[in-house]
Short mmCIF file of C-alpha atoms and ligand atoms in Angstrom, two decimals:
data_model
loop_
_atom_site.label_atom_id
_atom_site.label_comp_id
_atom_site.label_asym_id
_atom_site.label_seq_id
_atom_site.Cartn_x
_atom_site.Cartn_y
_atom_site.Cartn_z
CA MET A 99 -16.83 -5.21 -94.88
CA ASN A 100 -15.78 -1.71 -95.52
CA ARG A 101 -14.77 -0.16 -92.17
CA LYS A 102 -13.95 3.11 -93.72
CA TYR A 103 -17.57 3.96 -94.22
CA ARG A 104 -19.64 1.75 -91.86
CA LYS A 105 -19.80 -0.36 -88.81
CA THR A 106 -19.50 -4.18 -88.99
CA ILE A 107 -22.29 -5.75 -86.88
CA ILE A 108 -22.36 -9.44 -85.78
CA ALA A 109 -25.83 -10.17 -84.38
CA GLY A 110 -27.00 -13.40 -82.88
CA ASN A 111 -30.67 -14.26 -83.45
CA TRP A 112 -31.61 -16.75 -80.62
CA LYS A 113 -35.17 -17.08 -81.96
CA MET A 114 -37.42 -18.90 -79.43
CA ASN A 115 -34.60 -20.39 -77.53
CA LYS A 116 -33.13 -20.01 -73.99
CA THR A 117 -34.88 -19.18 -70.74
CA PRO A 118 -33.78 -16.10 -68.78
CA SER A 119 -31.47 -18.18 -66.65
CA GLU A 120 -29.95 -19.90 -69.73
CA ALA A 121 -29.59 -16.46 -71.35
CA LYS A 122 -27.50 -15.29 -68.39
CA ALA A 123 -25.27 -18.47 -68.57
CA LEU A 124 -24.70 -18.11 -72.34
CA ILE A 125 -23.87 -14.38 -72.04
CA ASP A 126 -21.47 -15.05 -69.18
CA GLU A 127 -19.73 -17.62 -71.38
CA LEU A 128 -19.59 -15.25 -74.34
CA LYS A 129 -18.12 -12.52 -72.08
CA ALA A 130 -15.33 -14.81 -71.16
CA LYS A 131 -14.62 -15.89 -74.69
CA ILE A 132 -15.16 -12.63 -76.75
CA GLY A 133 -12.32 -10.23 -76.12
CA ARG A 134 -12.35 -6.57 -76.72
CA GLN A 135 -13.67 -6.12 -80.18
CA LYS A 136 -11.87 -3.47 -82.15
CA TRP A 137 -13.89 -3.36 -85.23
CA CYS A 138 -17.29 -4.80 -84.81
CA GLU A 139 -20.36 -4.38 -82.74
CA VAL A 140 -21.81 -7.43 -81.11
CA VAL A 141 -25.58 -7.68 -80.75
CA LEU A 142 -27.70 -10.45 -79.23
CA CYS A 143 -31.40 -10.66 -80.31
CA VAL A 144 -33.12 -12.48 -77.46
CA PRO A 145 -36.66 -13.52 -76.61
CA PHE A 146 -38.70 -10.67 -74.97
CA VAL A 147 -38.64 -12.30 -71.54
CA ASP A 148 -35.00 -12.74 -71.57
CA ILE A 149 -34.34 -8.94 -72.15
CA PRO A 150 -33.83 -7.94 -68.52
CA ALA A 151 -31.53 -10.80 -67.57
CA ALA A 152 -29.68 -10.32 -70.79
CA ILE A 153 -29.20 -6.58 -70.21
CA ARG A 154 -28.00 -7.18 -66.74
CA ALA A 155 -25.50 -9.94 -67.82
CA ALA A 156 -24.15 -7.90 -70.66
CA ARG A 157 -23.87 -4.76 -68.71
CA ASP A 158 -20.13 -4.69 -68.24
CA ALA A 159 -19.30 -6.00 -71.67
CA LYS A 160 -19.59 -4.38 -75.09
CA ILE A 161 -22.63 -6.47 -76.07
CA ALA A 162 -25.92 -4.71 -77.15
CA ILE A 163 -29.19 -6.43 -76.46
CA ALA A 164 -31.82 -6.51 -79.20
CA ALA A 165 -35.51 -7.80 -79.44
CA GLN A 166 -36.68 -9.90 -82.27
CA ASN A 167 -40.00 -8.14 -83.01
CA MET A 168 -42.31 -5.24 -81.82
CA HIS A 169 -45.65 -3.78 -82.66
CA TYR A 170 -45.96 -0.74 -84.78
CA GLU A 171 -48.52 0.94 -82.48
CA ASN A 172 -47.19 2.66 -79.33
CA ALA A 173 -49.95 1.39 -77.01
CA GLY A 174 -53.50 0.04 -77.03
CA ALA A 175 -55.67 -3.08 -77.29
CA PHE A 176 -53.22 -5.38 -78.94
CA THR A 177 -53.29 -8.46 -76.60
CA GLY A 178 -49.93 -10.17 -76.44
CA GLU A 179 -47.94 -7.50 -78.11
CA ILE A 180 -44.93 -5.44 -77.10
CA SER A 181 -44.33 -1.89 -78.02
CA ALA A 182 -41.14 -0.12 -78.91
CA GLY A 183 -41.41 2.16 -75.92
CA MET A 184 -41.47 -0.92 -73.55
CA LEU A 185 -38.28 -2.20 -75.25
CA LYS A 186 -36.54 1.23 -75.20
CA GLU A 187 -37.20 1.68 -71.36
CA LEU A 188 -35.52 -1.76 -70.75
CA GLY A 189 -32.32 -0.55 -72.56
CA VAL A 190 -32.77 -2.37 -75.81
CA LYS A 191 -30.80 -0.90 -78.77
CA TYR A 192 -31.76 -2.84 -81.84
CA VAL A 193 -34.90 -4.75 -83.03
CA ILE A 194 -35.23 -7.26 -85.77
CA ILE A 195 -38.03 -6.15 -88.17
CA GLY A 196 -39.69 -8.45 -90.67
CA HIS A 197 -37.67 -11.62 -90.20
CA SER A 198 -38.84 -14.28 -92.78
CA GLU A 199 -40.32 -16.41 -90.00
CA ARG A 200 -42.45 -13.52 -89.00
CA ARG A 201 -43.45 -12.96 -92.56
CA GLN A 202 -44.19 -16.67 -93.08
CA TYR A 203 -45.91 -17.72 -89.79
CA PHE A 204 -47.24 -14.37 -88.55
CA ALA A 205 -48.47 -12.75 -91.76
CA GLU A 206 -46.10 -9.86 -91.71
CA THR A 207 -45.94 -7.86 -94.93
CA ASP A 208 -43.70 -5.21 -96.45
CA LYS A 209 -46.47 -2.76 -95.38
CA THR A 210 -46.32 -3.80 -91.63
CA VAL A 211 -42.51 -3.85 -91.90
CA ASN A 212 -42.57 -0.23 -93.01
CA LEU A 213 -44.92 0.73 -90.02
CA LYS A 214 -42.61 -0.95 -87.55
CA VAL A 215 -39.46 0.58 -89.02
CA LYS A 216 -40.95 4.08 -88.68
CA THR A 217 -42.05 3.47 -85.04
CA ALA A 218 -38.77 1.90 -84.09
CA LEU A 219 -36.75 4.91 -85.52
CA GLU A 220 -39.18 7.45 -83.80
CA THR A 221 -38.67 5.68 -80.51
CA GLY A 222 -34.87 5.55 -80.81
CA LEU A 223 -34.42 1.85 -81.58
CA ARG A 224 -32.40 0.73 -84.51
CA PRO A 225 -34.29 -1.54 -86.86
CA ILE A 226 -32.37 -4.58 -88.30
CA ILE A 227 -34.69 -4.92 -91.44
CA CYS A 228 -34.69 -8.39 -92.93
CA VAL A 229 -35.27 -8.99 -96.58
CA GLY A 230 -34.79 -12.12 -98.74
CA GLU A 231 -36.26 -14.10 -101.48
CA THR A 232 -37.60 -17.81 -101.50
CA LEU A 233 -36.05 -20.54 -103.56
CA GLU A 234 -39.08 -20.40 -105.91
CA GLN A 235 -38.58 -16.62 -106.36
CA ARG A 236 -34.92 -16.98 -107.10
CA GLU A 237 -35.41 -19.90 -109.63
CA SER A 238 -38.09 -18.05 -111.51
CA GLY A 239 -35.80 -15.16 -111.96
CA ILE A 240 -37.56 -12.59 -109.88
CA MET A 241 -35.11 -12.22 -106.98
CA GLU A 242 -34.03 -8.71 -107.89
CA GLN A 243 -37.64 -7.52 -108.17
CA ILE A 244 -38.60 -9.07 -104.80
CA ILE A 245 -35.50 -7.59 -102.92
CA THR A 246 -35.98 -4.10 -104.56
CA ALA A 247 -39.67 -4.02 -103.57
CA GLN A 248 -38.98 -5.20 -99.99
CA VAL A 249 -36.31 -2.54 -99.49
CA LYS A 250 -38.33 0.33 -101.16
CA THR A 251 -41.42 -0.50 -99.17
CA ALA A 252 -39.54 -0.84 -95.84
CA LEU A 253 -38.16 2.65 -96.30
CA LEU A 254 -41.28 4.42 -97.43
CA ASP A 255 -41.33 7.90 -95.60
CA VAL A 256 -38.14 7.17 -93.74
CA PRO A 257 -36.14 10.36 -93.97
CA ALA A 258 -32.65 10.27 -95.20
CA GLU A 259 -31.24 11.58 -91.84
CA GLN A 260 -32.63 8.57 -90.06
CA MET A 261 -30.90 6.11 -92.40
CA ARG A 262 -27.59 5.95 -90.34
CA LYS A 263 -29.68 4.22 -87.66
CA VAL A 264 -31.03 1.62 -90.16
CA VAL A 265 -29.46 -1.86 -90.60
CA PHE A 266 -30.39 -4.29 -93.25
CA ALA A 267 -30.07 -8.14 -93.17
CA TYR A 268 -30.07 -10.03 -96.41
CA GLU A 269 -31.47 -13.38 -95.52
CA PRO A 270 -32.42 -15.72 -98.48
CA VAL A 271 -35.19 -17.73 -97.12
CA TRP A 272 -33.80 -20.93 -98.64
CA ALA A 273 -30.63 -20.52 -96.57
CA ILE A 274 -32.20 -20.02 -93.17
CA GLY A 275 -31.82 -22.90 -90.81
CA THR A 276 -31.16 -25.23 -93.85
CA GLY A 277 -27.42 -25.53 -93.74
CA LYS A 278 -27.39 -24.15 -97.28
CA THR A 279 -25.36 -20.91 -97.25
CA ALA A 280 -25.44 -18.39 -100.12
CA THR A 281 -22.13 -18.31 -101.88
CA ALA A 282 -20.10 -15.29 -101.03
CA GLU A 283 -20.79 -14.01 -104.62
CA GLN A 284 -24.48 -14.34 -104.21
CA ALA A 285 -24.37 -12.58 -100.75
CA ALA A 286 -22.14 -9.83 -102.27
CA GLU A 287 -24.58 -9.48 -105.22
CA VAL A 288 -27.68 -8.99 -103.18
CA CYS A 289 -26.13 -6.86 -100.45
CA GLY A 290 -24.89 -4.71 -103.41
CA LEU A 291 -28.27 -4.59 -104.83
CA ILE A 292 -29.76 -3.41 -101.47
CA ARG A 293 -27.19 -0.67 -101.23
CA ALA A 294 -28.07 0.36 -104.82
CA VAL A 295 -31.71 0.81 -103.94
CA ILE A 296 -30.78 2.85 -100.88
CA ARG A 297 -28.48 4.92 -103.09
CA ALA A 298 -31.19 5.63 -105.56
CA LYS A 299 -33.45 6.79 -102.80
CA CYS A 300 -31.04 8.55 -100.43
CA GLY A 301 -27.88 9.38 -102.31
CA ALA A 302 -24.38 7.83 -102.25
CA ARG A 303 -23.21 9.30 -98.99
CA VAL A 304 -26.09 7.77 -97.04
CA ALA A 305 -25.95 4.46 -98.93
CA ARG A 306 -22.26 3.85 -98.12
CA SER A 307 -22.85 4.38 -94.46
CA VAL A 308 -25.54 1.66 -93.98
CA THR A 309 -24.59 -1.65 -92.52
CA ILE A 310 -25.94 -4.57 -94.57
CA GLN A 311 -25.66 -8.00 -93.03
CA TYR A 312 -25.85 -11.50 -94.46
CA GLY A 313 -27.83 -14.19 -92.66
CA GLY A 314 -28.59 -17.78 -93.48
CA SER A 315 -26.56 -20.67 -92.14
CA MET A 316 -23.58 -18.44 -91.44
CA ASN A 317 -21.11 -20.22 -89.26
CA ALA A 318 -17.35 -20.26 -88.10
CA GLY A 319 -16.43 -22.13 -91.38
CA ASN A 320 -17.88 -19.68 -93.80
CA ALA A 321 -17.81 -16.28 -91.99
CA ASN A 322 -14.45 -15.18 -93.33
CA GLU A 323 -15.32 -15.56 -96.94
CA LEU A 324 -18.65 -13.90 -96.53
CA LEU A 325 -17.28 -10.99 -94.49
CA ALA A 326 -14.48 -10.49 -97.13
CA GLN A 327 -17.06 -9.16 -99.46
CA LEU A 328 -17.03 -5.35 -99.48
CA ASP A 329 -20.83 -5.03 -99.28
CA VAL A 330 -21.28 -7.64 -96.55
CA ASP A 331 -20.96 -5.67 -93.32
CA GLY A 332 -21.67 -8.46 -90.78
CA GLY A 333 -24.03 -11.24 -90.09
CA LEU A 334 -27.40 -12.15 -88.60
CA ILE A 335 -26.71 -15.59 -87.14
CA GLY A 336 -29.27 -18.11 -85.89
CA GLY A 337 -28.23 -21.62 -85.10
CA ALA A 338 -24.54 -20.87 -84.66
CA SER A 339 -25.22 -17.97 -82.24
CA LEU A 340 -26.44 -20.53 -79.56
CA LYS A 341 -23.02 -22.00 -79.24
CA ALA A 342 -20.46 -19.76 -77.51
CA ASP A 343 -17.44 -21.10 -79.30
CA GLU A 344 -19.06 -20.89 -82.76
CA PHE A 345 -20.35 -17.44 -82.27
CA THR A 346 -17.01 -16.21 -80.87
CA ALA A 347 -15.19 -17.48 -83.93
CA ILE A 348 -17.57 -15.50 -86.15
CA VAL A 349 -17.05 -12.28 -84.06
CA ASN A 350 -13.26 -12.95 -84.30
CA ALA A 351 -13.52 -13.28 -88.12
CA ALA A 352 -15.17 -9.78 -88.09
CA ASN A 353 -12.33 -8.36 -86.10
CA GLN A 354 -9.48 -9.34 -88.22
P1 PGA B 514 -29.59 -19.53 -89.27
O1 PGA B 514 -30.68 -18.34 -89.12
O2 PGA B 514 -28.33 -18.92 -89.14
O3 PGA B 514 -29.87 -20.63 -88.26
O4 PGA B 514 -29.76 -19.96 -90.71
C1 PGA B 514 -30.46 -17.06 -89.39
C2 PGA B 514 -31.67 -16.20 -89.08
O5 PGA B 514 -32.78 -16.69 -89.35
O6 PGA B 514 -31.55 -15.01 -88.75
#
C-alpha cells in the first residue's frame, strides 16, 4: 500500500453466492463487525439480483456495492445481459471487468474487456479490471508478455484523465479458488509491472495514483504480508469474503 498516492480498496467478490436475503444478512453482520475504516474503501461485488437489497443494507455504512460484470452496449437485443446504465441507476459504484472466470467460461477477451472498460467509464462506473496469467503461461516464461498485453489492450483509447477512476486487480489464474496464494514478492512484482505499463502509457503522475489490487486465495492469514508491499493497494477476495470474520480481518489489515 502507498496511502500517500492512492486509495487502498478491499473488495469482496461473492461470485454466484448468496440470495438477496442472505446478502442482507451478511451485510448486516459485516456492518456490526467492520468499524469506521480510516484508510481503506470497502466494496462488495454481489450478484446482479442482490444489488437492490445490498444497496439498502449498506446504505448507512461506508460500504460500496459493485457488480461482477456488465455488457458493453448501452441497450439492445442482448437477451440476458445487463447494461452499465441499469447498474448506475441502482447506485452501483464499481464493476468487475474481465474476471478470469468470465474469460474462461464466457469467452471474454482482452478486446471485450476494453469495450466494457470504456462503457463503464462513460457511464460513471469505476471498472475493476482483472488481469492474470495461467500456470502454463507462468511456467513457460511468458507471464510478463501476457500481463503487458492484457493491460495495454484493456486501456486502448482510455483517456489519461479517466485513469483515476480505473482499478486493476492482479489475479493469477492458478491462485484463484485454489488455496495457492502468490508470494508477496510475486504479487509485488506483477502489480509493479502493471503500474509500469500504465506509466509508459499515461505518465508517472497518473500511474502512481491507480489502485492495483491482488486477488487469489487472499485471506486473514496472508493479507498483512501482501498489503505490506508498496505496489499492492488492496485485495479482490473471493472465498474469504463470504465469511464475515475473515473478511473483517482483511479489512482491518488494510487499516493498520
Ligand atoms: P479467491 O477468489 O479469493 O476465492 O481465490 C478471488 C477472485 O476470484 O476474485
